[in-house]
């Protein structure tokens, strides 16, 4: 019985030390960038634009990411062509008045190895949530960390079906690829 108590005390002390070593970083939204690329389904035509993160935090304990939450401001969805920008924001695509934010929440702790990790978490767009596995690069700096990624997302999993060749099988000319690319550079500062 005494051995069990000692083991319990040691376990809780180690757990306490672990949480002391955990470091929380806050997203610097002004120094972070998110770029999106969408393309036509059957030719090489593509479009690029931007979107901004509203807030985010990450918790790292030595080489383990134990928590990560990012909120994206969907109303910030931007493109140089105003008509296209407004179309992307309406009901055909992301319906930003009804769904003003997208969310990513880490679901599984992940280890950083050689400045790389795979973030497994739930992404919510337009009220629909799916599991995404996002490979990232992580650089440590004196003031915090920078996470970079280039991830392909299937928009139809989130109910964004406009001109989708997998939903509308006969569509050819104006078909838009189901996948779009989200590329990011997220800078987190020490909390």
CSV table of C-alpha atoms in Angstrom, one decimal:
chain,number,residue,atom,x,y,z
A,1,UNK,CA,0.0,0.0,0.0
A,2,UNK,CA,2.9,2.4,0.9
A,3,UNK,CA,4.5,1.7,-2.5
A,4,UNK,CA,1.3,2.6,-4.3
A,5,UNK,CA,1.1,5.9,-2.4
A,6,UNK,CA,4.7,6.7,-3.3
A,7,UNK,CA,4.1,5.9,-7.0
A,8,UNK,CA,1.0,8.1,-6.9
A,9,UNK,CA,2.9,11.0,-5.4
A,10,UNK,CA,5.8,10.6,-7.9
A,11,UNK,CA,3.2,10.5,-10.8
A,12,UNK,CA,1.5,13.7,-9.7
A,13,UNK,CA,4.8,15.4,-9.1
A,14,UNK,CA,5.9,14.5,-12.6
A,15,UNK,CA,2.5,15.6,-14.0
A,16,UNK,CA,2.9,18.9,-12.2
A,17,UNK,CA,6.4,19.4,-13.6
A,18,UNK,CA,5.1,18.6,-17.1
A,19,UNK,CA,2.5,21.4,-16.9
A,20,UNK,CA,5.2,23.8,-15.6
A,21,UNK,CA,7.3,23.1,-18.7
A,22,UNK,CA,4.3,23.7,-21.0
A,23,UNK,CA,4.6,26.9,-22.9
A,24,UNK,CA,1.6,28.8,-24.3
A,25,UNK,CA,2.0,30.9,-27.5
A,26,UNK,CA,-0.5,33.4,-28.8
A,27,UNK,CA,-1.1,33.9,-32.5
A,28,UNK,CA,0.2,37.2,-33.9
A,29,UNK,CA,-2.5,37.9,-36.5
A,30,UNK,CA,-0.7,40.9,-38.0
A,31,UNK,CA,2.4,38.8,-38.8
A,32,UNK,CA,0.5,35.7,-39.9
A,33,UNK,CA,-0.6,35.0,-43.5
A,34,UNK,CA,-3.1,32.6,-45.0
A,35,UNK,CA,-3.3,32.2,-48.8
A,36,UNK,CA,-5.9,30.1,-50.7
A,37,UNK,CA,-5.7,28.8,-54.3
A,38,UNK,CA,-8.7,27.4,-56.2
A,39,UNK,CA,-8.6,26.0,-59.7
A,40,UNK,CA,-10.7,24.9,-62.6
A,41,UNK,CA,-11.4,21.2,-62.7
A,42,UNK,CA,-10.5,20.5,-66.3
A,43,UNK,CA,-7.9,23.1,-67.3
A,44,UNK,CA,-5.0,25.0,-65.8
A,45,UNK,CA,-6.9,28.1,-64.8
A,46,UNK,CA,-6.4,29.0,-61.1
A,47,UNK,CA,-7.1,31.9,-58.7
A,48,UNK,CA,-5.4,33.0,-55.6
A,49,UNK,CA,-6.5,35.1,-52.6
A,50,UNK,CA,-6.1,35.7,-48.9
A,51,UNK,CA,-8.0,35.2,-45.7
A,52,UNK,CA,-7.0,36.1,-42.2
A,53,UNK,CA,-6.8,34.4,-38.8
A,54,UNK,CA,-8.8,36.1,-36.1
A,55,UNK,CA,-7.1,34.4,-33.1
A,56,UNK,CA,-5.2,31.3,-32.0
A,57,UNK,CA,-3.1,29.7,-29.3
A,58,UNK,CA,-0.8,26.7,-29.2
A,59,UNK,CA,0.6,24.9,-26.2
A,60,UNK,CA,4.0,23.1,-26.5
A,61,UNK,CA,5.6,21.0,-23.8
A,62,UNK,CA,9.3,20.3,-24.9
A,63,UNK,CA,8.7,18.6,-28.2
A,64,UNK,CA,5.0,17.8,-27.9
A,65,UNK,CA,2.1,20.0,-29.1
A,66,UNK,CA,-0.7,19.4,-26.7
A,67,UNK,CA,-3.2,22.1,-27.7
A,68,UNK,CA,-3.8,24.2,-30.8
A,69,UNK,CA,-6.8,26.3,-31.6
A,70,UNK,CA,-7.2,28.7,-34.6
A,71,UNK,CA,-10.1,30.8,-35.5
A,72,UNK,CA,-10.3,32.1,-39.1
A,73,UNK,CA,-12.3,35.2,-40.0
A,74,UNK,CA,-14.3,34.0,-43.1
A,75,UNK,CA,-15.5,37.6,-43.7
A,76,UNK,CA,-11.9,38.5,-44.5
A,77,UNK,CA,-12.0,36.1,-47.6
A,78,UNK,CA,-10.4,38.3,-50.3
A,79,UNK,CA,-9.5,38.4,-54.0
A,80,UNK,CA,-8.6,41.3,-56.3
A,81,UNK,CA,-11.8,40.7,-58.4
A,82,UNK,CA,-14.7,42.1,-56.3
A,83,UNK,CA,-17.4,40.1,-58.1
A,84,UNK,CA,-15.5,36.9,-57.4
A,85,UNK,CA,-14.8,37.9,-53.8
A,86,UNK,CA,-18.6,38.5,-53.3
A,87,UNK,CA,-19.5,35.3,-55.0
A,88,UNK,CA,-17.1,33.3,-52.7
A,89,UNK,CA,-18.8,34.9,-49.7
A,90,UNK,CA,-22.4,34.2,-50.8
A,91,UNK,CA,-24.5,31.0,-50.5
A,92,UNK,CA,-22.9,29.3,-53.5
A,93,UNK,CA,-19.6,29.0,-51.6
A,94,UNK,CA,-18.8,29.9,-48.0
A,95,UNK,CA,-22.0,31.8,-46.9
A,96,UNK,CA,-20.0,34.1,-44.6
A,97,UNK,CA,-22.9,36.0,-43.2
A,98,UNK,CA,-24.3,32.8,-41.7
A,99,UNK,CA,-20.9,31.2,-41.0
A,100,UNK,CA,-18.5,34.1,-40.1
A,101,UNK,CA,-15.7,31.8,-38.7
A,102,UNK,CA,-13.9,28.6,-39.5
A,103,UNK,CA,-12.2,26.8,-36.7
A,104,UNK,CA,-9.3,24.3,-36.3
A,105,UNK,CA,-8.9,22.5,-33.0
A,106,UNK,CA,-6.1,19.9,-32.4
A,107,UNK,CA,-7.6,16.6,-31.4
A,108,UNK,CA,-4.5,14.5,-30.8
A,109,UNK,CA,-1.2,15.5,-29.1
A,110,UNK,CA,1.6,15.4,-31.6
A,111,UNK,CA,5.4,15.2,-31.4
A,112,UNK,CA,7.7,17.6,-33.2
A,113,UNK,CA,10.5,15.8,-34.9
A,114,UNK,CA,13.2,17.5,-37.0
A,115,UNK,CA,11.1,20.7,-37.0
A,116,UNK,CA,8.1,18.8,-38.5
A,117,UNK,CA,4.8,17.5,-37.1
A,118,UNK,CA,1.4,16.3,-38.4
A,119,UNK,CA,-1.5,18.2,-36.8
A,120,UNK,CA,-4.5,16.0,-36.5
A,121,UNK,CA,-7.5,18.0,-35.7
A,122,UNK,CA,-11.1,19.0,-36.4
A,123,UNK,CA,-11.7,21.7,-39.0
A,124,UNK,CA,-15.1,23.3,-39.1
A,125,UNK,CA,-16.3,25.3,-42.1
A,126,UNK,CA,-19.9,26.2,-42.8
A,127,UNK,CA,-21.0,24.3,-39.6
A,128,UNK,CA,-19.5,21.1,-40.9
A,129,UNK,CA,-16.7,19.4,-39.1
A,130,UNK,CA,-14.1,16.9,-40.5
A,131,UNK,CA,-10.9,15.5,-39.3
A,132,UNK,CA,-7.8,16.9,-41.2
A,133,UNK,CA,-4.2,15.8,-41.0
A,134,UNK,CA,-2.0,18.8,-41.7
A,135,UNK,CA,1.8,18.3,-42.2
A,136,UNK,CA,3.6,21.4,-40.8
A,137,UNK,CA,7.1,22.8,-40.4
A,138,UNK,CA,7.9,24.4,-37.1
A,139,UNK,CA,10.7,26.9,-36.5
A,140,UNK,CA,11.6,28.1,-33.0
A,141,UNK,CA,12.7,31.8,-32.5
A,142,UNK,CA,13.6,33.8,-29.4
A,143,UNK,CA,10.2,35.5,-29.5
A,144,UNK,CA,8.1,32.4,-30.3
A,145,UNK,CA,7.5,30.0,-33.1
A,146,UNK,CA,6.5,30.0,-36.8
A,147,UNK,CA,4.3,27.2,-38.3
A,148,UNK,CA,4.2,26.9,-42.1
A,149,UNK,CA,2.0,24.6,-44.1
A,150,UNK,CA,0.6,23.9,-47.5
A,151,UNK,CA,-2.6,21.7,-47.2
A,152,UNK,CA,-5.2,20.6,-49.7
A,153,UNK,CA,-8.8,20.6,-48.5
A,154,UNK,CA,-11.8,19.0,-50.2
A,155,UNK,CA,-14.5,21.8,-50.1
A,156,UNK,CA,-17.3,19.3,-50.7
A,157,UNK,CA,-16.8,17.8,-47.3
A,158,UNK,CA,-17.8,21.1,-45.9
A,159,UNK,CA,-20.9,21.6,-48.1
A,160,UNK,CA,-19.3,23.9,-50.6
A,161,UNK,CA,-20.6,22.2,-53.7
A,162,UNK,CA,-20.9,25.0,-56.3
A,163,UNK,CA,-19.9,23.7,-59.8
A,164,UNK,CA,-18.3,20.6,-58.3
A,165,UNK,CA,-17.5,17.9,-60.9
A,166,UNK,CA,-18.0,15.2,-58.3
A,167,UNK,CA,-21.5,16.5,-57.4
A,168,UNK,CA,-22.6,17.6,-60.8
A,169,UNK,CA,-21.2,14.8,-63.0
A,170,UNK,CA,-22.0,16.3,-66.4
A,171,UNK,CA,-20.4,19.7,-65.7
A,172,UNK,CA,-17.3,20.3,-67.7
A,173,UNK,CA,-16.9,23.9,-68.9
A,174,UNK,CA,-17.4,25.8,-65.6
A,175,UNK,CA,-16.4,23.0,-63.2
A,176,UNK,CA,-14.3,24.0,-60.2
A,177,UNK,CA,-12.0,21.5,-58.6
A,178,UNK,CA,-13.2,20.0,-55.4
A,179,UNK,CA,-9.9,20.7,-53.7
A,180,UNK,CA,-8.4,24.0,-52.8
A,181,UNK,CA,-5.0,24.7,-51.3
A,182,UNK,CA,-4.6,26.6,-48.0
A,183,UNK,CA,-1.1,27.8,-47.5
A,184,UNK,CA,-0.1,29.4,-44.2
A,185,UNK,CA,2.6,31.1,-42.2
A,186,UNK,CA,1.4,31.4,-38.6
A,187,UNK,CA,3.6,33.3,-36.1
A,188,UNK,CA,3.0,32.6,-32.4
A,189,UNK,CA,4.5,34.7,-29.7
A,190,UNK,CA,5.3,33.7,-26.1
A,191,UNK,CA,2.4,34.3,-23.8
